[in-house]
């Protein structure tokens, strides 16, 4: 091995270590996605990690600056997979990505309590996972593979958030006004996107909050590796993931709707709806497990595709 080859290997090792140890800077709404993808990245074989690093390192400068700005990082900061998984939100307002807006969720009728292939065949999150995994696997275009990699990570986070598998009439809980212990979160979707995570630690420091949750979720992941759950989660299909989400959303304690005798999930009244007093204590472990499941299933799909 000559000097140039040695230097290339050393550089690759340094970049890998940077991606594995760097903790992302973020706005609070991005926290769940970044945790999901960081945990997934660290479960991958070194060979798969290197493939992700190579794809992200060839991101055009303009796209890199845009995504770093969205994540409150320096414009030329190295792109980590954790930050890259926020890309599907970062480009929502760009007209050329207009068709992907509905891919973040799946809407069903209010009497639906499970998801299958018939629930949606186009333009929804179940189809999105299939589409971008196939593109990551088979595309010969580096740009398409990079976008598929970033989209796939985001879709795995979305499909495990219960209110991304819900009802169109209230925009997945965005119109469900609630009273919660954190006054910042005034609708139910916001509670599940943000507050159930941020309220787990008393701090205004984003980095401290991230470190705390990262360590907490890592312990949950390791516990489930030991008891065999991780291997079971890997084999579940996409429709099982989505069915888990809507089952959670329909629970009485969830505060989203009330199930009638004919299985119709009726809108709760009055509005704003008072969530139960121990809502945070009851559902924080639930959102933590959803993120860990998403990370496990994402890592499995990435290993299949890279």
PDB file of C-alpha atoms in Angstrom, residues 107-305:
ATOM      1  CA  UNK A 107     -55.133   8.815   5.744  1.00  0.00           C
ATOM      2  CA  UNK A 108     -57.864   6.232   6.258  1.00  0.00           C
ATOM      3  CA  UNK A 109     -61.578   6.220   7.049  1.00  0.00           C
ATOM      4  CA  UNK A 110     -62.582   6.606  10.687  1.00  0.00           C
ATOM      5  CA  UNK A 111     -63.825   3.033  10.937  1.00  0.00           C
ATOM      6  CA  UNK A 112     -60.432   1.638   9.883  1.00  0.00           C
ATOM      7  CA  UNK A 113     -58.420  -0.034  12.657  1.00  0.00           C
ATOM      8  CA  UNK A 114     -55.634  -1.638  10.611  1.00  0.00           C
ATOM      9  CA  UNK A 115     -53.600  -0.958   7.470  1.00  0.00           C
ATOM     10  CA  UNK A 116     -53.089  -3.317   4.542  1.00  0.00           C
ATOM     11  CA  UNK A 117     -52.119  -3.104   0.866  1.00  0.00           C
ATOM     12  CA  UNK A 118     -55.607  -1.933  -0.062  1.00  0.00           C
ATOM     13  CA  UNK A 119     -55.478   1.030   2.332  1.00  0.00           C
ATOM     14  CA  UNK A 120     -53.316   3.036  -0.075  1.00  0.00           C
ATOM     15  CA  UNK A 121     -51.546   2.216  -3.319  1.00  0.00           C
ATOM     16  CA  UNK A 122     -50.124   5.642  -4.221  1.00  0.00           C
ATOM     17  CA  UNK A 123     -48.897   8.877  -2.657  1.00  0.00           C
ATOM     18  CA  UNK A 124     -48.754   7.825   0.983  1.00  0.00           C
ATOM     19  CA  UNK A 125     -46.110   6.759   3.494  1.00  0.00           C
ATOM     20  CA  UNK A 126     -46.487   2.977   3.059  1.00  0.00           C
ATOM     21  CA  UNK A 127     -45.965   3.279  -0.690  1.00  0.00           C
ATOM     22  CA  UNK A 128     -43.152   5.802  -0.075  1.00  0.00           C
ATOM     23  CA  UNK A 129     -41.110   3.291   1.922  1.00  0.00           C
ATOM     24  CA  UNK A 130     -41.415   0.684  -0.850  1.00  0.00           C
ATOM     25  CA  UNK A 131     -40.618   3.191  -3.607  1.00  0.00           C
ATOM     26  CA  UNK A 132     -37.498   4.656  -2.047  1.00  0.00           C
ATOM     27  CA  UNK A 133     -36.118   1.363  -0.803  1.00  0.00           C
ATOM     28  CA  UNK A 134     -36.364   0.034  -4.355  1.00  0.00           C
ATOM     29  CA  UNK A 135     -34.706   3.193  -5.685  1.00  0.00           C
ATOM     30  CA  UNK A 136     -31.892   2.940  -3.150  1.00  0.00           C
ATOM     31  CA  UNK A 137     -31.369  -0.694  -4.130  1.00  0.00           C
ATOM     32  CA  UNK A 138     -31.494  -0.477  -7.895  1.00  0.00           C
ATOM     33  CA  UNK A 139     -30.781   3.072  -9.103  1.00  0.00           C
ATOM     34  CA  UNK A 140     -27.502   3.665 -10.934  1.00  0.00           C
ATOM     35  CA  UNK A 141     -27.734   7.404 -10.343  1.00  0.00           C
ATOM     36  CA  UNK A 142     -25.748   8.610  -7.347  1.00  0.00           C
ATOM     37  CA  UNK A 143     -28.122  11.549  -6.878  1.00  0.00           C
ATOM     38  CA  UNK A 144     -31.189   9.287  -6.889  1.00  0.00           C
ATOM     39  CA  UNK A 145     -29.566   6.891  -4.434  1.00  0.00           C
ATOM     40  CA  UNK A 146     -28.661   9.755  -2.098  1.00  0.00           C
ATOM     41  CA  UNK A 147     -32.175  11.187  -2.201  1.00  0.00           C
ATOM     42  CA  UNK A 148     -33.668   7.726  -1.692  1.00  0.00           C
ATOM     43  CA  UNK A 149     -31.390   7.210   1.314  1.00  0.00           C
ATOM     44  CA  UNK A 150     -32.557  10.467   2.895  1.00  0.00           C
ATOM     45  CA  UNK A 151     -36.228   9.945   2.041  1.00  0.00           C
ATOM     46  CA  UNK A 152     -36.245   6.375   3.359  1.00  0.00           C
ATOM     47  CA  UNK A 153     -34.852   7.437   6.741  1.00  0.00           C
ATOM     48  CA  UNK A 154     -37.523  10.104   7.025  1.00  0.00           C
ATOM     49  CA  UNK A 155     -40.401   7.827   6.019  1.00  0.00           C
ATOM     50  CA  UNK A 156     -39.422   5.269   8.669  1.00  0.00           C
ATOM     51  CA  UNK A 157     -39.698   7.996  11.304  1.00  0.00           C
ATOM     52  CA  UNK A 158     -43.033   9.222   9.992  1.00  0.00           C
ATOM     53  CA  UNK A 159     -44.739   5.829   9.765  1.00  0.00           C
ATOM     54  CA  UNK A 160     -43.891   5.129  13.424  1.00  0.00           C
ATOM     55  CA  UNK A 161     -45.430   8.401  14.626  1.00  0.00           C
ATOM     56  CA  UNK A 162     -49.050   7.326  15.320  1.00  0.00           C
ATOM     57  CA  UNK A 163     -50.663  10.479  13.940  1.00  0.00           C
ATOM     58  CA  UNK A 164     -49.024  10.017  10.546  1.00  0.00           C
ATOM     59  CA  UNK A 165     -51.393   7.047  10.192  1.00  0.00           C
ATOM     60  CA  UNK A 166     -54.753   8.600  10.930  1.00  0.00           C
ATOM     61  CA  UNK A 167     -57.646  10.653   9.529  1.00  0.00           C
ATOM     62  CA  UNK A 168     -57.760  13.410   6.926  1.00  0.00           C
ATOM     63  CA  UNK A 169     -60.588  15.425   8.504  1.00  0.00           C
ATOM     64  CA  UNK A 170     -58.334  16.828  11.250  1.00  0.00           C
ATOM     65  CA  UNK A 171     -55.026  16.634   9.385  1.00  0.00           C
ATOM     66  CA  UNK A 172     -53.693  13.846  11.560  1.00  0.00           C
ATOM     67  CA  UNK A 173     -54.353  15.622  14.824  1.00  0.00           C
ATOM     68  CA  UNK A 174     -53.099  19.029  13.689  1.00  0.00           C
ATOM     69  CA  UNK A 175     -56.628  20.362  14.139  1.00  0.00           C
ATOM     70  CA  UNK A 176     -57.130  18.490  17.409  1.00  0.00           C
ATOM     71  CA  UNK A 177     -56.707  21.287  19.935  1.00  0.00           C
ATOM     72  CA  UNK A 178     -55.673  20.016  23.343  1.00  0.00           C
ATOM     73  CA  UNK A 179     -54.652  21.097  26.840  1.00  0.00           C
ATOM     74  CA  UNK A 180     -51.284  19.618  27.760  1.00  0.00           C
ATOM     75  CA  UNK A 181     -48.772  20.200  30.545  1.00  0.00           C
ATOM     76  CA  UNK A 182     -46.482  21.997  28.085  1.00  0.00           C
ATOM     77  CA  UNK A 183     -48.276  25.124  26.867  1.00  0.00           C
ATOM     78  CA  UNK A 184     -46.126  25.191  23.721  1.00  0.00           C
ATOM     79  CA  UNK A 185     -47.894  22.168  22.247  1.00  0.00           C
ATOM     80  CA  UNK A 186     -51.476  23.167  21.546  1.00  0.00           C
ATOM     81  CA  UNK A 187     -52.498  20.378  19.169  1.00  0.00           C
ATOM     82  CA  UNK A 188     -52.168  16.606  19.480  1.00  0.00           C
ATOM     83  CA  UNK A 189     -49.906  16.148  16.463  1.00  0.00           C
ATOM     84  CA  UNK A 190     -47.440  18.617  17.953  1.00  0.00           C
ATOM     85  CA  UNK A 191     -47.433  16.704  21.252  1.00  0.00           C
ATOM     86  CA  UNK A 192     -46.357  13.542  19.441  1.00  0.00           C
ATOM     87  CA  UNK A 193     -43.896  15.277  17.126  1.00  0.00           C
ATOM     88  CA  UNK A 194     -42.182  17.180  19.903  1.00  0.00           C
ATOM     89  CA  UNK A 195     -43.402  17.498  23.467  1.00  0.00           C
ATOM     90  CA  UNK A 196     -43.424  13.841  24.495  1.00  0.00           C
ATOM     91  CA  UNK A 197     -39.708  13.876  23.741  1.00  0.00           C
ATOM     92  CA  UNK A 198     -38.670  17.297  24.971  1.00  0.00           C
ATOM     93  CA  UNK A 199     -40.581  17.012  28.262  1.00  0.00           C
ATOM     94  CA  UNK A 200     -38.543  13.982  29.302  1.00  0.00           C
ATOM     95  CA  UNK A 201     -35.692  16.170  30.497  1.00  0.00           C
ATOM     96  CA  UNK A 202     -35.828  19.561  32.212  1.00  0.00           C
ATOM     97  CA  UNK A 203     -33.474  21.698  30.171  1.00  0.00           C
ATOM     98  CA  UNK A 204     -33.560  24.406  27.519  1.00  0.00           C
ATOM     99  CA  UNK A 205     -30.248  23.225  26.091  1.00  0.00           C
ATOM    100  CA  UNK A 206     -30.833  21.299  22.858  1.00  0.00           C
ATOM    101  CA  UNK A 207     -27.525  19.452  23.079  1.00  0.00           C
ATOM    102  CA  UNK A 208     -28.134  18.240  26.635  1.00  0.00           C
ATOM    103  CA  UNK A 209     -31.632  17.142  25.661  1.00  0.00           C
ATOM    104  CA  UNK A 210     -30.328  15.226  22.642  1.00  0.00           C
ATOM    105  CA  UNK A 211     -27.576  13.504  24.646  1.00  0.00           C
ATOM    106  CA  UNK A 212     -30.026  12.486  27.360  1.00  0.00           C
ATOM    107  CA  UNK A 213     -32.550  11.008  24.925  1.00  0.00           C
ATOM    108  CA  UNK A 214     -29.852   9.369  22.820  1.00  0.00           C
ATOM    109  CA  UNK A 215     -28.488   7.532  25.852  1.00  0.00           C
ATOM    110  CA  UNK A 216     -31.975   6.613  27.032  1.00  0.00           C
ATOM    111  CA  UNK A 217     -33.009   5.193  23.658  1.00  0.00           C
ATOM    112  CA  UNK A 218     -29.707   3.331  23.316  1.00  0.00           C
ATOM    113  CA  UNK A 219     -30.431   1.541  26.592  1.00  0.00           C
ATOM    114  CA  UNK A 220     -33.920   0.626  25.367  1.00  0.00           C
ATOM    115  CA  UNK A 221     -32.430  -0.692  22.138  1.00  0.00           C
ATOM    116  CA  UNK A 222     -29.849  -2.816  23.971  1.00  0.00           C
ATOM    117  CA  UNK A 223     -32.499  -4.214  26.317  1.00  0.00           C
ATOM    118  CA  UNK A 224     -34.626  -5.295  23.359  1.00  0.00           C
ATOM    119  CA  UNK A 225     -31.625  -6.871  21.654  1.00  0.00           C
ATOM    120  CA  UNK A 226     -31.093  -9.055  24.722  1.00  0.00           C
ATOM    121  CA  UNK A 227     -34.732 -10.143  25.021  1.00  0.00           C
ATOM    122  CA  UNK A 228     -35.035 -10.989  21.329  1.00  0.00           C
ATOM    123  CA  UNK A 229     -37.514  -8.286  20.333  1.00  0.00           C
ATOM    124  CA  UNK A 230     -35.159  -6.640  17.841  1.00  0.00           C
ATOM    125  CA  UNK A 231     -35.016  -9.726  15.633  1.00  0.00           C
ATOM    126  CA  UNK A 232     -38.825  -9.947  15.679  1.00  0.00           C
ATOM    127  CA  UNK A 233     -39.206  -6.269  14.776  1.00  0.00           C
ATOM    128  CA  UNK A 234     -36.958  -6.707  11.741  1.00  0.00           C
ATOM    129  CA  UNK A 235     -39.282  -9.279  10.159  1.00  0.00           C
ATOM    130  CA  UNK A 236     -42.481  -7.217  10.504  1.00  0.00           C
ATOM    131  CA  UNK A 237     -43.737  -5.748   7.233  1.00  0.00           C
ATOM    132  CA  UNK A 238     -44.636  -2.142   6.446  1.00  0.00           C
ATOM    133  CA  UNK A 239     -48.345  -2.658   6.992  1.00  0.00           C
ATOM    134  CA  UNK A 240     -47.668  -4.018  10.469  1.00  0.00           C
ATOM    135  CA  UNK A 241     -45.720  -0.841  11.283  1.00  0.00           C
ATOM    136  CA  UNK A 242     -48.613   1.335  10.112  1.00  0.00           C
ATOM    137  CA  UNK A 243     -51.196  -0.828  11.899  1.00  0.00           C
ATOM    138  CA  UNK A 244     -49.256  -0.431  15.145  1.00  0.00           C
ATOM    139  CA  UNK A 245     -49.503   3.349  14.706  1.00  0.00           C
ATOM    140  CA  UNK A 246     -53.232   3.531  14.062  1.00  0.00           C
ATOM    141  CA  UNK A 247     -53.914   1.088  16.899  1.00  0.00           C
ATOM    142  CA  UNK A 248     -52.133   3.480  19.246  1.00  0.00           C
ATOM    143  CA  UNK A 249     -53.958   6.521  17.847  1.00  0.00           C
ATOM    144  CA  UNK A 250     -57.337   4.861  18.486  1.00  0.00           C
ATOM    145  CA  UNK A 251     -56.643   4.097  22.148  1.00  0.00           C
ATOM    146  CA  UNK A 252     -59.054   5.953  24.504  1.00  0.00           C
ATOM    147  CA  UNK A 253     -56.163   7.316  26.590  1.00  0.00           C
ATOM    148  CA  UNK A 254     -54.472   8.671  23.457  1.00  0.00           C
ATOM    149  CA  UNK A 255     -57.035  11.493  23.339  1.00  0.00           C
ATOM    150  CA  UNK A 256     -57.521  11.500  19.569  1.00  0.00           C
ATOM    151  CA  UNK A 257     -61.005  10.020  19.241  1.00  0.00           C
ATOM    152  CA  UNK A 258     -63.617   7.829  20.933  1.00  0.00           C
ATOM    153  CA  UNK A 259     -64.557   4.493  19.374  1.00  0.00           C
ATOM    154  CA  UNK A 260     -68.289   3.875  18.882  1.00  0.00           C
ATOM    155  CA  UNK A 261     -70.102   0.521  18.749  1.00  0.00           C
ATOM    156  CA  UNK A 262     -69.737   0.406  14.971  1.00  0.00           C
ATOM    157  CA  UNK A 263     -65.937   0.936  15.289  1.00  0.00           C
ATOM    158  CA  UNK A 264     -66.145   4.565  14.131  1.00  0.00           C
ATOM    159  CA  UNK A 265     -63.478   6.745  15.755  1.00  0.00           C
ATOM    160  CA  UNK A 266     -65.527   9.804  16.677  1.00  0.00           C
ATOM    161  CA  UNK A 267     -63.925  13.204  17.251  1.00  0.00           C
ATOM    162  CA  UNK A 268     -63.548  13.996  20.943  1.00  0.00           C
ATOM    163  CA  UNK A 269     -65.432  16.917  22.445  1.00  0.00           C
ATOM    164  CA  UNK A 270     -65.147  19.547  23.810  1.00  0.00           C
ATOM    165  CA  UNK A 271     -62.314  21.387  22.095  1.00  0.00           C
ATOM    166  CA  UNK A 272     -59.688  22.029  23.304  1.00  0.00           C
ATOM    167  CA  UNK A 273     -59.644  18.514  24.698  1.00  0.00           C
ATOM    168  CA  UNK A 274     -58.121  17.988  28.143  1.00  0.00           C
ATOM    169  CA  UNK A 275     -55.543  15.212  27.993  1.00  0.00           C
ATOM    170  CA  UNK A 276     -55.277  13.005  31.076  1.00  0.00           C
ATOM    171  CA  UNK A 277     -53.058  14.383  33.841  1.00  0.00           C
ATOM    172  CA  UNK A 278     -50.367  11.697  33.533  1.00  0.00           C
ATOM    173  CA  UNK A 279     -50.324  11.743  29.715  1.00  0.00           C
ATOM    174  CA  UNK A 280     -46.603  12.495  29.556  1.00  0.00           C
ATOM    175  CA  UNK A 281     -45.699   9.744  32.010  1.00  0.00           C
ATOM    176  CA  UNK A 282     -47.926   7.203  30.256  1.00  0.00           C
ATOM    177  CA  UNK A 283     -46.958   7.900  26.625  1.00  0.00           C
ATOM    178  CA  UNK A 284     -43.286   8.959  26.847  1.00  0.00           C
ATOM    179  CA  UNK A 285     -42.213   5.277  26.970  1.00  0.00           C
ATOM    180  CA  UNK A 286     -44.477   4.645  23.977  1.00  0.00           C
ATOM    181  CA  UNK A 287     -42.871   7.287  21.738  1.00  0.00           C
ATOM    182  CA  UNK A 288     -39.428   6.086  22.878  1.00  0.00           C
ATOM    183  CA  UNK A 289     -40.206   2.538  21.774  1.00  0.00           C
ATOM    184  CA  UNK A 290     -41.640   3.790  18.475  1.00  0.00           C
ATOM    185  CA  UNK A 291     -38.353   5.565  17.707  1.00  0.00           C
ATOM    186  CA  UNK A 292     -36.294   2.503  18.647  1.00  0.00           C
ATOM    187  CA  UNK A 293     -38.506   0.282  16.468  1.00  0.00           C
ATOM    188  CA  UNK A 294     -38.149   2.736  13.591  1.00  0.00           C
ATOM    189  CA  UNK A 295     -34.357   2.703  13.979  1.00  0.00           C
ATOM    190  CA  UNK A 296     -34.183  -1.107  14.037  1.00  0.00           C
ATOM    191  CA  UNK A 297     -36.415  -1.470  10.994  1.00  0.00           C
ATOM    192  CA  UNK A 298     -34.582   1.280   9.123  1.00  0.00           C
ATOM    193  CA  UNK A 299     -31.206  -0.341   9.772  1.00  0.00           C
ATOM    194  CA  UNK A 300     -32.580  -3.648   8.500  1.00  0.00           C
ATOM    195  CA  UNK A 301     -33.916  -2.058   5.291  1.00  0.00           C
ATOM    196  CA  UNK A 302     -30.650  -0.210   4.722  1.00  0.00           C
ATOM    197  CA  UNK A 303     -28.632  -3.399   5.054  1.00  0.00           C
ATOM    198  CA  UNK A 304     -30.915  -4.990   2.457  1.00  0.00           C
ATOM    199  CA  UNK A 305     -30.473  -2.100   0.025  1.00  0.00           C
TER     200      UNK A 305
END
